[in-house]
Amino acid sequence: MIDLFLDNPQGEKKSDFRKKIRQLLSNTEQFKCFTVGRKEQKPIALIVYDRSENGELKIPVFRFRDSKLTPTVLRRCIFQCFSTSASEQRKFTRISETYLEDITIAALQEDSFLKTEDGWLRANLAIMQNAADISSYIFNICRESGKGYEKYFPFVNILANQDFLSKTELMSDIERILYPAKIADAEIPTFIIPIQSWFAKDLFDKELASEVLWGSKEEIALKREVVYYCAKRAMQAPGRILWYVSKSGTGKNSSYTVKAIRACSRLDEIVIGRPKELYGRFRRLGVFSFKDILKIADNDLNKDIMAVKFSDTELFKNPIVLEDIKKILGRNISVQSSSKIATENFKILYNIGTSNIIE
């Protein structure tokens, strides 16, 4: 580990790095040290979690070895860090690693980490509230001085301004910056989209992937931005997606709940075009073969279909079955095509899906 991740270019001393790693490894109550990579191959990443503070997940070691997969693994690990922090009800993630590569700094900035005196800081608020309530929540957090939290003060005024709730791109961007926070009264369109479990396992559902001998497709499963194809529908981006996972594509029964809403994603972009055009553009971000895409277009090369680009999927703790969905919406929904739902209904569905108890 020392030889693989020592930062010689930035003048790090091997003895200093070895001493640091040994200290972290010896205190298992405070630190969790782990590597990321393929089995029986040299690891790509070395990461350490420090859980000594309730409000933050601190990361004193965050190092990546150069490889073909490094850019993808790096972005997945960043997402995993602040998702883990949020799932543990921590409000912030702080990466205090001294020796960061330029590629890592660029990725942190892309993911809305802010530079502070003692590292890179990101808010990750696991809340679903109206904008005014989130504004008050952030204001109370920012009052704690000396930690860099005051950098989030600008969001206090933005979220307190009711005129901004109708600005979809602004509200969607704030949800991205504060992920997994959801602004309950923002005018962000939300759609329930059906997807076969066979495709869900590759695009976002690690639980379904675990049931298949060969799991999900590695490179796609690691990506945070992926594409799903469907028939042309009345949808717009940015927005939110609630994924309704239908029966198993293998025809086998699943030990996990299917025929249910299992996840929530950010809807980033919608592109309408012909099968060959979309396949060429998004081939590296999807799991559909050209044959699959052509089938969506009824085997018509000249028929327009839709590519739905989405990112940062949050798997629900409590999948919501169709009967419960109908009760919440007060109407039937089609499990063959997308359905737009009201903001109030999204709030209910999201809170049920992410909470520990189904109400």
Short mmCIF file of C-alpha atoms in Angstrom, two decimals:
data_model
loop_
_atom_site.label_atom_id
_atom_site.label_comp_id
_atom_site.label_asym_id
_atom_site.label_seq_id
_atom_site.Cartn_x
_atom_site.Cartn_y
_atom_site.Cartn_z
CA MET A 1 0.00 0.00 0.00
CA ILE A 2 2.80 2.41 0.87
CA ASP A 3 4.62 1.92 -2.43
CA LEU A 4 1.43 2.02 -4.51
CA PHE A 5 0.00 5.23 -3.04
CA LEU A 6 3.04 7.23 -1.94
CA ASP A 7 2.94 10.68 -3.58
CA ASN A 8 6.52 11.05 -4.80
CA PRO A 9 5.77 13.87 -7.29
CA GLN A 10 4.59 16.14 -4.47
CA GLY A 11 7.59 15.31 -2.26
CA GLU A 12 5.91 13.06 0.30
CA LYS A 13 8.33 11.09 2.47
CA LYS A 14 7.81 7.34 2.57
CA SER A 15 8.48 7.18 6.32
CA ASP A 16 5.84 9.85 7.01
CA PHE A 17 3.21 8.09 4.91
CA ARG A 18 3.97 4.71 6.52
CA LYS A 19 3.67 6.23 10.01
CA LYS A 20 0.35 7.84 9.14
CA ILE A 21 -1.17 4.64 7.70
CA ARG A 22 0.00 2.55 10.68
CA GLN A 23 -1.59 5.02 13.11
CA LEU A 24 -4.89 4.89 11.21
CA LEU A 25 -4.87 1.09 10.97
CA SER A 26 -4.18 0.71 14.69
CA ASN A 27 -7.29 2.68 15.74
CA THR A 28 -10.13 0.60 14.33
CA GLU A 29 -12.78 2.22 16.54
CA GLN A 30 -12.30 5.64 14.95
CA PHE A 31 -11.03 4.82 11.46
CA LYS A 32 -12.13 2.48 8.68
CA CYS A 33 -9.47 1.85 6.05
CA PHE A 34 -10.29 0.17 2.76
CA THR A 35 -9.12 -0.24 -0.82
CA VAL A 36 -11.08 -0.26 -4.07
CA GLY A 37 -10.25 -2.42 -7.07
CA ARG A 38 -10.65 -5.77 -8.76
CA LYS A 39 -9.94 -8.94 -6.85
CA GLU A 40 -6.43 -10.32 -7.25
CA GLN A 41 -5.25 -7.08 -8.87
CA LYS A 42 -3.50 -4.04 -7.48
CA PRO A 43 -6.04 -1.69 -5.85
CA ILE A 44 -7.00 1.55 -7.60
CA ALA A 45 -7.95 3.53 -4.49
CA LEU A 46 -7.00 3.80 -0.82
CA ILE A 47 -9.58 5.55 1.38
CA VAL A 48 -9.97 6.09 5.12
CA TYR A 49 -13.15 7.15 6.95
CA ASP A 50 -12.93 9.04 10.24
CA ARG A 51 -16.23 8.91 12.16
CA SER A 52 -15.06 10.77 15.28
CA GLU A 53 -17.53 13.64 14.75
CA ASN A 54 -21.29 13.13 14.60
CA GLY A 55 -21.93 15.92 12.11
CA GLU A 56 -19.21 15.06 9.59
CA LEU A 57 -17.67 12.15 7.78
CA LYS A 58 -13.96 13.02 7.62
CA ILE A 59 -11.69 11.44 5.05
CA PRO A 60 -7.98 11.87 5.93
CA VAL A 61 -6.77 9.53 3.16
CA PHE A 62 -8.19 9.73 -0.36
CA ARG A 63 -5.70 8.40 -2.92
CA PHE A 64 -5.98 6.94 -6.41
CA ARG A 65 -3.51 5.05 -8.54
CA ASP A 66 -3.42 5.82 -12.27
CA SER A 67 -5.32 3.28 -14.39
CA LYS A 68 -7.85 3.13 -17.21
CA LEU A 69 -10.71 2.91 -14.70
CA THR A 70 -9.43 5.63 -12.34
CA PRO A 71 -11.61 8.55 -13.58
CA THR A 72 -14.77 6.44 -13.29
CA VAL A 73 -13.79 4.90 -9.95
CA LEU A 74 -12.82 8.34 -8.59
CA ARG A 75 -16.24 9.86 -9.30
CA ARG A 76 -18.01 6.77 -7.92
CA CYS A 77 -15.94 6.91 -4.73
CA ILE A 78 -16.67 10.61 -4.22
CA PHE A 79 -20.38 9.88 -4.58
CA GLN A 80 -20.10 6.92 -2.22
CA CYS A 81 -18.39 9.08 0.41
CA PHE A 82 -21.05 11.76 0.67
CA SER A 83 -23.88 9.24 0.18
CA THR A 84 -22.51 7.25 3.13
CA SER A 85 -22.24 10.43 5.18
CA ALA A 86 -25.86 11.32 4.43
CA SER A 87 -27.11 7.79 5.17
CA GLU A 88 -25.50 8.08 8.62
CA GLN A 89 -27.39 11.37 9.17
CA ARG A 90 -24.20 13.43 8.98
CA LYS A 91 -24.57 16.87 7.42
CA PHE A 92 -21.13 17.21 5.81
CA THR A 93 -18.30 15.30 4.20
CA ARG A 94 -14.78 16.72 4.60
CA ILE A 95 -11.82 15.38 2.63
CA SER A 96 -8.69 16.44 4.51
CA GLU A 97 -6.17 14.48 2.42
CA THR A 98 -3.03 16.64 1.98
CA TYR A 99 -1.75 15.05 -1.22
CA LEU A 100 -4.51 15.36 -3.81
CA GLU A 101 -3.90 14.91 -7.53
CA ASP A 102 -5.18 17.54 -9.98
CA ILE A 103 -7.71 15.05 -11.37
CA THR A 104 -9.09 14.52 -7.86
CA ILE A 105 -9.37 18.24 -7.14
CA ALA A 106 -11.20 18.79 -10.44
CA ALA A 107 -13.62 15.97 -9.62
CA LEU A 108 -14.27 17.36 -6.13
CA GLN A 109 -15.02 20.79 -7.56
CA GLU A 110 -17.36 19.23 -10.12
CA ASP A 111 -19.20 17.57 -7.23
CA SER A 112 -19.65 20.90 -5.39
CA PHE A 113 -16.94 20.44 -2.75
CA LEU A 114 -15.75 23.80 -1.43
CA LYS A 115 -12.15 24.59 -0.47
CA THR A 116 -11.66 25.37 3.22
CA GLU A 117 -8.62 25.87 5.46
CA ASP A 118 -8.53 22.19 6.40
CA GLY A 119 -9.64 20.41 3.25
CA TRP A 120 -12.59 20.13 0.90
CA LEU A 121 -16.11 20.41 2.33
CA ARG A 122 -19.48 19.31 0.97
CA ALA A 123 -22.96 19.45 2.48
CA ASN A 124 -25.07 16.28 2.16
CA LEU A 125 -28.44 16.91 3.75
CA ALA A 126 -30.72 13.90 4.09
CA ILE A 127 -33.92 15.94 4.31
CA MET A 128 -37.12 16.46 2.32
CA GLN A 129 -38.65 19.79 3.35
CA ASN A 130 -40.13 22.94 1.86
CA ALA A 131 -37.56 25.51 0.71
CA ALA A 132 -38.21 27.85 3.66
CA ASP A 133 -37.60 25.03 6.14
CA ILE A 134 -34.37 23.99 4.41
CA SER A 135 -33.31 27.64 4.48
CA SER A 136 -33.77 27.75 8.26
CA TYR A 137 -32.02 24.39 8.62
CA ILE A 138 -28.95 25.62 6.72
CA PHE A 139 -28.94 28.93 8.63
CA ASN A 140 -28.73 27.07 11.94
CA ILE A 141 -25.90 24.89 10.63
CA CYS A 142 -23.92 27.86 9.30
CA ARG A 143 -23.94 29.58 12.68
CA GLU A 144 -21.35 27.06 13.92
CA SER A 145 -18.14 28.92 13.19
CA GLY A 146 -14.63 27.78 12.41
CA LYS A 147 -15.50 24.82 10.19
CA GLY A 148 -16.22 26.44 6.85
CA TYR A 149 -19.97 25.91 7.12
CA GLU A 150 -20.53 29.64 6.54
CA LYS A 151 -19.81 29.01 2.85
CA TYR A 152 -23.38 27.71 2.60
CA PHE A 153 -24.96 30.99 3.80
CA PRO A 154 -25.85 32.07 0.19
CA PHE A 155 -28.36 29.20 0.01
CA VAL A 156 -30.24 30.63 3.00
CA ASN A 157 -31.46 33.67 1.07
CA ILE A 158 -32.07 31.80 -2.19
CA LEU A 159 -34.26 29.16 -0.56
CA ALA A 160 -36.11 31.75 1.52
CA ASN A 161 -37.19 33.58 -1.65
CA GLN A 162 -40.53 32.10 -2.78
CA ASP A 163 -40.10 33.65 -6.25
CA PHE A 164 -37.28 31.20 -6.97
CA LEU A 165 -39.43 28.07 -6.45
CA SER A 166 -40.68 28.25 -10.04
CA LYS A 167 -37.13 28.39 -11.45
CA THR A 168 -36.74 24.70 -12.25
CA GLU A 169 -33.07 24.73 -13.26
CA LEU A 170 -32.03 26.70 -10.18
CA MET A 171 -33.96 24.47 -7.78
CA SER A 172 -32.71 21.32 -9.47
CA ASP A 173 -29.13 22.59 -9.25
CA ILE A 174 -29.49 23.30 -5.52
CA GLU A 175 -30.80 19.75 -5.00
CA ARG A 176 -27.68 18.49 -6.80
CA ILE A 177 -25.36 20.61 -4.63
CA LEU A 178 -27.07 19.55 -1.38
CA TYR A 179 -27.76 15.94 -2.46
CA PRO A 180 -29.65 13.97 -1.24
CA ALA A 181 -31.78 16.94 -0.09
CA LYS A 182 -35.12 17.37 -1.84
CA ILE A 183 -36.96 20.71 -2.01
CA ALA A 184 -40.56 19.63 -1.50
CA ASP A 185 -42.31 22.72 -2.88
CA ALA A 186 -39.96 23.45 -5.80
CA GLU A 187 -41.44 23.21 -9.28
CA ILE A 188 -39.27 20.30 -10.40
CA PRO A 189 -41.14 17.84 -12.66
CA THR A 190 -41.17 14.26 -11.40
CA PHE A 191 -41.90 11.15 -13.45
CA ILE A 192 -42.49 7.51 -12.61
CA ILE A 193 -40.67 5.51 -15.29
CA PRO A 194 -41.05 1.73 -15.66
CA ILE A 195 -37.92 -0.33 -16.25
CA GLN A 196 -37.34 -4.08 -16.46
CA SER A 197 -35.28 -5.45 -13.61
CA TRP A 198 -32.80 -6.90 -16.11
CA PHE A 199 -31.83 -3.36 -17.17
CA ALA A 200 -32.21 -1.89 -13.66
CA LYS A 201 -29.53 -4.25 -12.31
CA ASP A 202 -26.97 -2.83 -14.74
CA LEU A 203 -27.97 0.83 -14.51
CA PHE A 204 -28.48 1.33 -10.77
CA ASP A 205 -29.86 -1.58 -8.71
CA LYS A 206 -27.01 -3.42 -6.95
CA GLU A 207 -29.46 -5.60 -5.00
CA LEU A 208 -30.97 -7.07 -8.18
CA ALA A 209 -27.48 -7.43 -9.67
CA SER A 210 -26.43 -9.57 -6.69
CA GLU A 211 -29.01 -12.21 -7.68
CA VAL A 212 -27.41 -12.83 -11.05
CA LEU A 213 -24.32 -15.05 -11.26
CA TRP A 214 -22.32 -12.51 -13.31
CA GLY A 215 -23.78 -9.45 -11.58
CA SER A 216 -24.02 -6.12 -13.38
CA LYS A 217 -21.82 -4.81 -16.18
CA GLU A 218 -18.86 -3.42 -14.27
CA GLU A 219 -18.05 -0.27 -16.24
CA ILE A 220 -21.70 0.83 -16.51
CA ALA A 221 -22.46 0.01 -12.86
CA LEU A 222 -19.57 2.25 -11.77
CA LYS A 223 -20.77 5.22 -13.81
CA ARG A 224 -22.91 7.86 -12.11
CA GLU A 225 -24.37 9.23 -15.33
CA VAL A 226 -26.10 6.67 -17.50
CA VAL A 227 -28.76 6.52 -20.21
CA TYR A 228 -32.05 4.64 -20.52
CA TYR A 229 -33.97 4.41 -23.78
CA CYS A 230 -37.74 4.43 -24.20
CA ALA A 231 -40.51 5.41 -26.58
CA LYS A 232 -41.03 9.12 -27.17
CA ARG A 233 -43.01 10.60 -24.28
CA ALA A 234 -44.06 13.96 -22.86
CA MET A 235 -41.19 14.55 -20.45
CA GLN A 236 -38.83 17.43 -19.71
CA ALA A 237 -35.49 17.94 -17.97
CA PRO A 238 -34.16 18.79 -15.47
CA GLY A 239 -36.39 16.78 -13.20
CA ARG A 240 -36.63 13.72 -11.01
CA ILE A 241 -37.25 10.05 -11.79
CA LEU A 242 -38.90 7.45 -9.60
CA TRP A 243 -38.01 4.05 -11.04
CA TYR A 244 -40.79 1.45 -11.13
CA VAL A 245 -38.96 -1.87 -11.54
CA SER A 246 -41.11 -4.48 -13.28
CA LYS A 247 -40.74 -8.25 -13.21
CA SER A 248 -37.42 -9.96 -13.72
CA GLY A 249 -36.20 -10.07 -17.29
CA THR A 250 -34.95 -13.60 -16.64
CA GLY A 251 -38.44 -14.83 -15.82
CA LYS A 252 -37.23 -15.91 -12.37
CA ASN A 253 -38.69 -14.76 -9.09
CA SER A 254 -36.63 -12.21 -7.19
CA SER A 255 -35.93 -12.33 -3.47
CA TYR A 256 -36.14 -8.52 -3.59
CA THR A 257 -39.35 -6.60 -4.12
CA VAL A 258 -40.09 -5.92 -7.78
CA LYS A 259 -43.21 -4.48 -9.40
CA ALA A 260 -42.44 -1.52 -7.18
CA ILE A 261 -40.74 1.89 -7.07
CA ARG A 262 -37.19 1.03 -5.99
CA ALA A 263 -35.11 4.15 -6.59
CA CYS A 264 -34.95 7.88 -7.26
CA SER A 265 -32.62 9.62 -9.76
CA ARG A 266 -31.91 13.08 -11.02
CA LEU A 267 -33.19 13.56 -14.59
CA ASP A 268 -30.43 15.49 -16.36
CA GLU A 269 -31.24 15.48 -20.05
CA ILE A 270 -33.71 14.19 -22.62
CA VAL A 271 -32.64 13.68 -26.22
CA ILE A 272 -35.03 12.67 -28.99
CA GLY A 273 -33.66 11.08 -32.12
CA ARG A 274 -33.51 8.05 -34.36
CA PRO A 275 -32.17 4.73 -33.04
CA LYS A 276 -28.80 4.78 -34.83
CA GLU A 277 -28.12 8.40 -33.85
CA LEU A 278 -28.89 7.86 -30.15
CA TYR A 279 -27.01 4.58 -29.98
CA GLY A 280 -23.90 6.22 -31.45
CA ARG A 281 -24.09 9.18 -29.08
CA PHE A 282 -24.79 7.35 -25.81
CA ARG A 283 -23.38 3.89 -26.42
CA ARG A 284 -20.80 4.23 -23.61
CA LEU A 285 -23.46 5.31 -21.09
CA GLY A 286 -26.07 2.60 -21.66
CA VAL A 287 -26.58 -1.14 -21.50
CA PHE A 288 -28.99 -1.48 -24.40
CA SER A 289 -27.72 -3.19 -27.53
CA PHE A 290 -28.64 -1.64 -30.87
CA LYS A 291 -31.12 -4.49 -31.27
CA ASP A 292 -32.80 -3.46 -27.98
CA ILE A 293 -33.00 0.17 -29.10
CA LEU A 294 -34.38 -0.74 -32.52
CA LYS A 295 -37.07 -2.83 -30.82
CA ILE A 296 -38.22 0.29 -28.91
CA ALA A 297 -38.61 2.02 -32.30
CA ASP A 298 -40.73 -0.92 -33.58
CA ASN A 299 -37.81 -1.91 -35.84
CA ASP A 300 -38.16 1.38 -37.72
CA LEU A 301 -34.80 3.10 -38.29
CA ASN A 302 -36.56 6.39 -39.04
CA LYS A 303 -38.77 6.50 -35.94
CA ASP A 304 -37.84 8.92 -33.16
CA ILE A 305 -37.32 7.50 -29.68
CA MET A 306 -36.06 9.02 -26.43
CA ALA A 307 -32.75 8.79 -24.55
CA VAL A 308 -33.15 9.63 -20.86
CA LYS A 309 -29.88 10.67 -19.23
CA PHE A 310 -29.94 10.42 -15.43
CA SER A 311 -27.50 10.39 -12.54
CA ASP A 312 -26.83 9.82 -8.83
CA THR A 313 -29.46 7.21 -8.14
CA GLU A 314 -30.64 6.65 -4.58
CA LEU A 315 -31.85 3.11 -3.91
CA PHE A 316 -34.90 3.03 -1.63
CA LYS A 317 -34.82 1.22 1.69
CA ASN A 318 -38.54 0.52 1.31
CA PRO A 319 -39.71 -0.34 -2.22
CA ILE A 320 -43.29 0.85 -2.84
CA VAL A 321 -45.55 -1.71 -4.54
CA LEU A 322 -48.11 -0.82 -7.20
CA GLU A 323 -51.18 -1.02 -4.96
CA ASP A 324 -49.66 1.44 -2.50
CA ILE A 325 -48.64 3.74 -5.35
CA LYS A 326 -52.23 3.82 -6.62
CA LYS A 327 -53.55 4.63 -3.16
CA ILE A 328 -51.11 7.50 -2.72
CA LEU A 329 -51.79 8.94 -6.18
CA GLY A 330 -55.53 8.33 -5.95
CA ARG A 331 -55.53 6.94 -9.49
CA ASN A 332 -54.28 4.14 -11.68
CA ILE A 333 -50.94 4.51 -13.43
CA SER A 334 -49.59 2.80 -16.50
CA VAL A 335 -46.66 0.46 -15.89
CA GLN A 336 -45.93 0.52 -19.62
CA SER A 337 -45.08 4.21 -19.98
CA SER A 338 -43.99 7.16 -17.85
CA SER A 339 -46.39 9.06 -15.58
CA LYS A 340 -45.94 12.60 -14.33
CA ILE A 341 -46.89 13.05 -10.68
CA ALA A 342 -47.65 16.04 -8.47
CA THR A 343 -45.01 17.47 -6.15
CA GLU A 344 -47.06 16.54 -3.09
CA ASN A 345 -47.25 12.91 -4.24
CA PHE A 346 -43.50 12.82 -4.82
CA LYS A 347 -42.97 14.02 -1.26
CA ILE A 348 -45.04 11.15 0.13
CA LEU A 349 -43.48 8.48 -2.07
CA TYR A 350 -39.92 9.67 -1.43
CA ASN A 351 -40.39 9.83 2.34
CA ILE A 352 -41.83 6.31 2.41
CA GLY A 353 -39.06 4.96 0.18
CA THR A 354 -36.20 6.47 2.18
CA SER A 355 -37.51 6.15 5.73
CA ASN A 356 -37.00 3.21 8.05
CA ILE A 357 -40.73 2.69 8.64
CA ILE A 358 -43.43 2.53 5.97
CA GLU A 359 -46.36 4.64 7.11
#
